[in-house]
Coordinates of C-alpha atoms in Angstrom, one line a residue:
M1210 CA -54.2 51.3 -2.9
D1211 CA -54.7 53.1 -6.2
K1212 CA -58.5 52.3 -6.1
F1213 CA -58.8 53.8 -2.6
R1214 CA -56.9 56.9 -3.9
M1215 CA -59.2 57.2 -6.8
I1216 CA -62.2 56.9 -4.6
F1217 CA -60.8 59.6 -2.2
Q1218 CA -60.1 61.9 -5.1
F1219 CA -63.6 61.4 -6.4
L1220 CA -65.1 62.2 -3.0
Q1221 CA -62.9 65.4 -2.8
S1222 CA -63.9 66.6 -6.2
N1223 CA -67.6 65.9 -5.5
Q1224 CA -67.6 67.0 -1.9
E1225 CA -70.9 68.8 -2.0
S1226 CA -72.7 65.7 -3.4
F1227 CA -70.9 63.5 -1.0
M1228 CA -72.0 65.6 2.0
N1229 CA -75.6 65.7 0.8
G1230 CA -75.4 61.9 0.6
I1231 CA -74.1 61.7 4.1
C1232 CA -76.9 63.9 5.4
G1233 CA -79.5 61.7 3.7
I1234 CA -77.9 58.6 5.2
M1235 CA -77.9 60.2 8.6
A1236 CA -81.6 61.1 8.2
L1237 CA -82.5 57.6 7.3
A1238 CA -80.4 56.3 10.1
S1239 CA -82.1 58.5 12.6
A1240 CA -85.5 57.3 11.6
Q1241 CA -84.3 53.7 11.7
M1242 CA -82.8 54.3 15.2
Y1243 CA -86.1 55.6 16.5
S1244 CA -88.0 52.6 15.1
A1245 CA -85.5 50.2 16.7
F1246 CA -85.5 52.2 20.0
D1247 CA -87.3 50.5 22.9
F1248 CA -89.3 53.3 24.5
N1249 CA -90.0 52.6 28.1
C1250 CA -91.8 55.4 30.0
P1251 CA -91.0 55.2 33.7
C1252 CA -94.6 56.1 34.6
L1253 CA -93.6 58.1 37.6
P1254 CA -94.7 61.7 38.2
R1255 CA -91.2 63.0 38.7
Y1256 CA -89.5 61.3 35.8
N1257 CA -92.1 61.2 33.0
L1258 CA -91.5 64.8 31.8
A1259 CA -87.7 64.5 31.9
Y1260 CA -87.7 61.2 30.1
G1261 CA -90.1 62.2 27.4
L1262 CA -88.5 65.5 26.6
G1263 CA -85.0 64.0 26.9
I1264 CA -85.8 61.4 24.2
L1265 CA -87.4 64.2 22.1
L1266 CA -84.5 66.7 22.3
V1267 CA -81.2 65.0 23.3
P1268 CA -80.8 62.7 20.3
P1269 CA -81.4 65.5 17.8
F1270 CA -78.7 67.5 19.6
I1271 CA -76.2 64.6 19.3
L1272 CA -77.1 64.2 15.6
F1273 CA -76.6 67.9 15.0
L1274 CA -73.1 67.8 16.5
L1275 CA -72.4 64.6 14.5
G1276 CA -73.4 66.4 11.3
F1277 CA -70.7 69.0 12.1
V1278 CA -68.2 66.3 12.9
L1279 CA -68.7 64.5 9.6
N1280 CA -68.3 67.7 7.7
N1281 CA -64.8 68.3 6.4
N1282 CA -65.3 72.1 6.2
V1283 CA -65.5 72.5 10.0
S1284 CA -61.8 72.6 10.5
M1285 CA -61.5 75.0 7.5
L1286 CA -64.0 77.3 9.1
A1287 CA -62.3 77.2 12.5
E1288 CA -58.9 77.8 10.8
E1289 CA -60.2 80.8 8.9
W1290 CA -62.0 82.2 11.9
R1291 CA -59.0 81.9 14.3
R1292 CA -56.1 82.7 11.9
P1293 CA -54.3 86.1 12.4
Q1294 CA -55.3 89.0 10.2
G1295 CA -51.9 89.3 8.4
Q1296 CA -52.0 90.8 4.9
R1297 CA -55.4 89.2 4.1
G1298 CA -58.6 90.5 5.8
K1299 CA -61.4 88.2 7.1
D1300 CA -64.9 88.8 5.8
P1301 CA -67.6 87.9 8.4
A1302 CA -70.1 87.4 5.6
V1303 CA -68.0 84.6 4.1
L1304 CA -67.7 82.9 7.6
R1305 CA -71.5 83.2 8.1
Y1306 CA -72.1 81.7 4.7
M1307 CA -69.9 78.7 5.4
F1308 CA -71.4 78.2 8.9
C1309 CA -75.0 78.4 7.5
S1310 CA -74.2 76.0 4.8
M1311 CA -72.9 73.4 7.3
A1312 CA -75.7 74.1 9.7
Q1313 CA -78.4 73.5 7.0
R1314 CA -76.9 70.0 6.3
A1315 CA -76.4 69.2 9.9
M1316 CA -80.1 70.0 10.8
I1317 CA -81.6 67.4 8.4
A1318 CA -81.1 64.4 10.7
P1319 CA -82.3 66.1 13.9
A1320 CA -85.4 67.4 12.0
V1321 CA -86.2 63.9 10.9
W1322 CA -85.8 62.6 14.4
V1323 CA -88.1 65.3 15.9
S1324 CA -90.7 64.8 13.2
V1325 CA -90.8 61.0 13.6
T1326 CA -90.9 61.3 17.4
L1327 CA -93.8 63.8 17.4
L1328 CA -95.8 61.8 14.8
D1329 CA -95.4 58.6 16.8
G1330 CA -96.7 60.3 20.0
K1331 CA -95.0 58.2 22.6
C1332 CA -92.8 61.0 24.0
I1333 CA -95.5 63.5 24.3
T1334 CA -97.8 60.9 25.9
C1335 CA -95.1 60.1 28.5
A1336 CA -94.1 63.7 29.2
F1337 CA -97.5 65.3 29.6
C1338 CA -99.8 62.5 30.8
T1339 CA -100.2 64.1 34.2
S1340 CA -101.6 67.2 32.4
V1341 CA -104.6 65.5 30.9
P1342 CA -107.8 67.5 31.5
V1343 CA -109.7 65.1 33.7
E1344 CA -112.6 67.6 34.0
T1345 CA -113.2 67.3 30.3
L1346 CA -112.3 63.8 29.4
G1347 CA -112.8 61.9 32.7
N1348 CA -114.6 61.8 36.0
A1349 CA -113.5 64.8 37.9
S1350 CA -115.8 64.0 40.8
H1351 CA -114.1 60.8 41.6
P1352 CA -114.0 60.7 45.4
G1353 CA -111.1 59.9 47.7
L1354 CA -108.2 61.1 45.5
S1355 CA -105.9 64.0 46.4
Q1356 CA -104.0 66.0 43.9
R1357 CA -100.9 64.0 44.6
E1358 CA -102.6 60.7 44.2
M1359 CA -104.3 61.8 41.0
K1360 CA -100.9 62.7 39.5
R1361 CA -99.6 59.3 40.5
V1362 CA -102.5 57.6 38.8
L1363 CA -102.3 59.8 35.6
A1364 CA -98.5 59.1 35.4
R1365 CA -99.3 55.5 34.7
I1366 CA -101.4 56.2 31.6
P1367 CA -98.5 55.1 29.2
C1368 CA -98.2 51.8 31.1
K1369 CA -101.4 49.9 30.3
E1370 CA -100.4 46.9 32.4
I1371 CA -100.1 48.8 35.6
Y1372 CA -102.7 51.6 35.0
D1373 CA -105.4 51.5 37.7
G1374 CA -107.4 54.7 37.1
Q1375 CA -110.1 53.5 34.7
E1376 CA -112.7 55.0 37.0
L1377 CA -111.0 58.4 36.8
I1378 CA -110.3 58.5 33.1
A1379 CA -110.2 55.7 30.4
N1380 CA -106.7 54.8 29.4
E1381 CA -107.5 54.7 25.7
V1382 CA -109.2 58.2 25.8
A1383 CA -106.1 59.8 27.4
I1384 CA -103.7 58.2 25.0
R1385 CA -105.7 59.2 22.0
Y1386 CA -106.0 62.8 23.2
L1387 CA -102.2 63.1 23.8
R1388 CA -101.3 61.4 20.6
C1389 CA -103.6 63.7 18.6
I1390 CA -101.9 66.7 20.1
S1391 CA -98.4 65.2 19.4
Q1392 CA -99.3 64.4 15.7
A1393 CA -100.6 67.9 15.2
L1394 CA -97.4 69.3 16.6
G1395 CA -95.4 67.0 14.3
W1396 CA -97.1 68.1 11.2
C1397 CA -96.8 71.7 12.2
F1398 CA -93.1 71.1 12.7
V1399 CA -92.7 69.5 9.3
L1400 CA -94.6 72.4 7.7
L1401 CA -92.4 74.9 9.5
M1402 CA -89.1 73.2 8.5
T1403 CA -90.3 72.9 4.9
M1404 CA -91.2 76.6 4.7
L1405 CA -88.0 77.6 6.4
A1406 CA -86.0 75.5 3.9
F1407 CA -87.9 77.1 1.0
L1408 CA -87.2 80.6 2.3
V1409 CA -83.5 79.9 2.8
R1410 CA -82.9 78.1 -0.4
S1411 CA -85.1 80.1 -2.8
L1412 CA -85.7 83.7 -1.5
R1413 CA -82.4 84.6 0.1
P1414 CA -80.4 84.8 -3.2
C1415 CA -83.2 87.0 -4.7
F1416 CA -82.8 89.8 -2.1
T1417 CA -79.0 89.8 -1.7
Q1418 CA -77.8 88.3 -5.0
A1419 CA -74.5 90.3 -5.1
A1420 CA -73.6 89.5 -1.5
F1421 CA -74.7 85.9 -1.9
L1422 CA -72.5 85.4 -5.0
K1423 CA -69.5 87.1 -3.3
S1424 CA -69.8 84.9 -0.1
R1425 CA -70.2 81.8 -2.2
Y1426 CA -67.3 82.6 -4.4
W1427 CA -64.8 83.3 -1.6
S1428 CA -66.0 80.3 0.4
H1429 CA -65.2 78.1 -2.7
Y1430 CA -61.9 79.9 -3.0
I1431 CA -60.9 79.2 0.7
D1432 CA -61.8 75.5 0.2
I1433 CA -59.9 75.2 -3.1
E1434 CA -56.9 77.1 -1.7
R1435 CA -56.7 74.7 1.2
K1436 CA -56.9 71.7 -1.0
L1437 CA -54.2 73.0 -3.4
F1438 CA -52.0 73.9 -0.4
D1439 CA -52.3 70.4 1.0
E1440 CA -51.5 68.9 -2.5
M1441 CA -48.5 71.2 -2.8
C1442 CA -47.2 70.3 0.6
A1443 CA -47.7 66.6 -0.2
E1444 CA -45.8 67.0 -3.4
H1445 CA -43.0 68.9 -1.7
A1446 CA -42.8 66.3 1.1
R1447 CA -42.5 63.6 -1.5
S1448 CA -39.7 65.4 -3.3
F1449 CA -38.0 66.2 -0.1
A1450 CA -38.1 62.6 1.0
K1451 CA -36.9 61.4 -2.4
V1452 CA -33.9 63.7 -2.4
C1453 CA -33.1 62.9 1.3
I1454 CA -33.2 59.2 0.6
Q1455 CA -31.2 59.6 -2.6
Q1456 CA -28.5 61.5 -0.8
F1457 CA -28.4 58.9 1.9
F1458 CA -27.8 56.1 -0.6
E1459 CA -25.3 58.2 -2.5
G1460 CA -23.3 58.7 0.7
M1461 CA -23.5 54.9 1.4
S1462 CA -22.4 54.2 -2.1
T1463 CA -19.4 56.6 -1.8
D1464 CA -18.4 55.0 1.5
L1465 CA -18.6 51.5 0.0
A1466 CA -16.7 52.5 -3.1
A1467 CA -13.9 54.0 -1.0
A1468 CA -13.7 50.8 1.1
R1469 CA -13.8 48.4 -1.9
C1470 CA -12.1 50.6 -4.5
H1471 CA -15.1 50.6 -6.8
P1472 CA -16.3 53.8 -8.6
P1473 CA -19.6 55.1 -7.1
R1474 CA -22.7 54.8 -9.3
K1475 CA -24.2 57.8 -10.9
A1476 CA -27.4 59.3 -9.5
P1477 CA -30.5 58.7 -11.5
A1478 CA -31.8 61.5 -13.8
D1479 CA -35.0 62.1 -11.9
A1480 CA -33.1 63.2 -8.8
G1481 CA -32.5 66.6 -10.4
E1482 CA -36.3 67.0 -11.1
A1483 CA -37.1 66.2 -7.5
A1484 CA -34.6 68.7 -6.3
E1485 CA -36.1 71.4 -8.6
K1486 CA -39.6 70.8 -7.0
L1487 CA -38.2 71.7 -3.6
L1488 CA -38.2 75.4 -4.7
G1489 CA -35.2 76.2 -2.5
I1490 CA -36.7 74.9 0.7
I1491 CA -34.1 72.2 1.5
D1492 CA -34.0 71.9 5.3
Q1493 CA -36.5 71.3 8.2
G1494 CA -36.1 74.8 9.7
T1495 CA -36.9 76.6 6.5
M1496 CA -39.9 74.4 5.9
N1497 CA -41.2 75.1 9.4
T1498 CA -40.7 78.8 8.9
A1499 CA -42.6 78.7 5.6
L1500 CA -45.5 76.8 7.2
K1501 CA -45.7 79.3 10.1
S1502 CA -45.6 82.2 7.7
W1503 CA -48.5 80.7 5.7
H1504 CA -50.6 80.4 8.9
R1505 CA -49.7 83.8 10.4
C1506 CA -49.5 85.9 7.2
K1507 CA -51.2 84.5 4.2
P1508 CA -50.5 86.4 0.9
P1509 CA -52.9 89.1 0.0
L1510 CA -55.6 88.4 -2.6
H1511 CA -53.9 90.6 -5.2
L1512 CA -52.2 88.9 -8.1
H1513 CA -49.2 90.7 -9.7
P1514 CA -49.8 91.3 -13.5
P1515 CA -47.2 89.7 -15.8
A1516 CA -44.4 91.9 -16.9
L1517 CA -44.8 93.1 -20.4
P1518 CA -41.9 92.7 -22.9
S1519 CA -39.6 95.7 -23.0
G1520 CA -37.9 95.2 -26.3
N1521 CA -40.8 96.2 -28.5
G1522 CA -42.1 99.2 -26.6
W1523 CA -44.9 97.6 -24.7
A1524 CA -43.6 98.7 -21.3
G1525 CA -43.7 102.4 -22.3
E1526 CA -40.2 102.8 -23.7
E1527 CA -39.7 105.3 -26.5
Q1528 CA -39.4 103.7 -30.0
P1529 CA -37.5 105.2 -32.9
P1530 CA -39.7 107.1 -35.3
V1531 CA -41.1 105.1 -38.2
H1532 CA -40.9 107.0 -41.5
P1533 CA -43.7 106.6 -43.9
P1534 CA -42.9 104.6 -47.1
V1535 CA -41.7 106.7 -50.1
P1536 CA -44.0 106.5 -53.2
R1537 CA -42.6 104.5 -56.1
R1538 CA -42.9 107.5 -58.6
E1539 CA -40.7 109.7 -56.5
M1540 CA -38.1 107.0 -56.1
V1541 CA -37.9 106.5 -59.9
A1542 CA -37.6 110.3 -60.5
Y1543 CA -34.9 110.6 -57.9
Y1544 CA -32.8 107.8 -59.4
S1545 CA -33.2 109.2 -62.9
R1546 CA -31.8 112.5 -61.9
V1547 CA -28.9 110.8 -60.2

């Protein structure tokens, strides 16, 4: 149990590195999922486009939501966004910074999925096989085919075993054409994501350094405040349970001593320390009121300065005048006259 607690504390203290590791694992998992996925194009004019674009866009959306679900700061962001104003204002810049930080990590796995899918080319081949320019790549003067029949033949391009339009356009030519377009789109997407990440990570702090530092500081403060509040509540609950159980056994000991005429045992010395940690909150109603007050009206971010000592004049009190020391010669002359 202590080992798990140490691991949990390590992950909490290194939460940013842990989340980066989770994002990297999700990115590798998305690439592995696509390689293990059995892609089967329906080869029907009505379903090819929906199936191809669905495989291209739906899994990235699921991975994007999963990236938010695995991030521990989502609940903190929702709590900070939905909490009442109270004595502490809410800065929209801090909320935007927190959301953007989570969105950047959550977009890694979807970006990897889209990149791998486009570079592979199967989805684009399935989705847009009916849009192959037959006039340029094939035999547009093939007789006896209406527009509907031509689309039905072109929709079978991804399925080599059932394709019967070699006289219209060669299967290998159409697949190479669509895969070339898909790979070009894939590399453009990789370049776009790389440039966007460079701009976000490198250039944004240069233009708004003061605002960036302020948003980052208060986002860290909200995270640390929540962790310390949870630790304080856990410590208070532990002390509360300890005192409650201690009082129960003290009552049982008193009852047994009264029944058997034995003196009750003294309470252990650490019971007083546990009672001091309760800070005066010693019943369920008071604790519930304190928790509601923390949610509805958090304390303002203005710390009271420590009170200065008043006995030596630091607090502004008047001090008795201090006379300068009398020179030694004058003292000797005075006493000689006396």
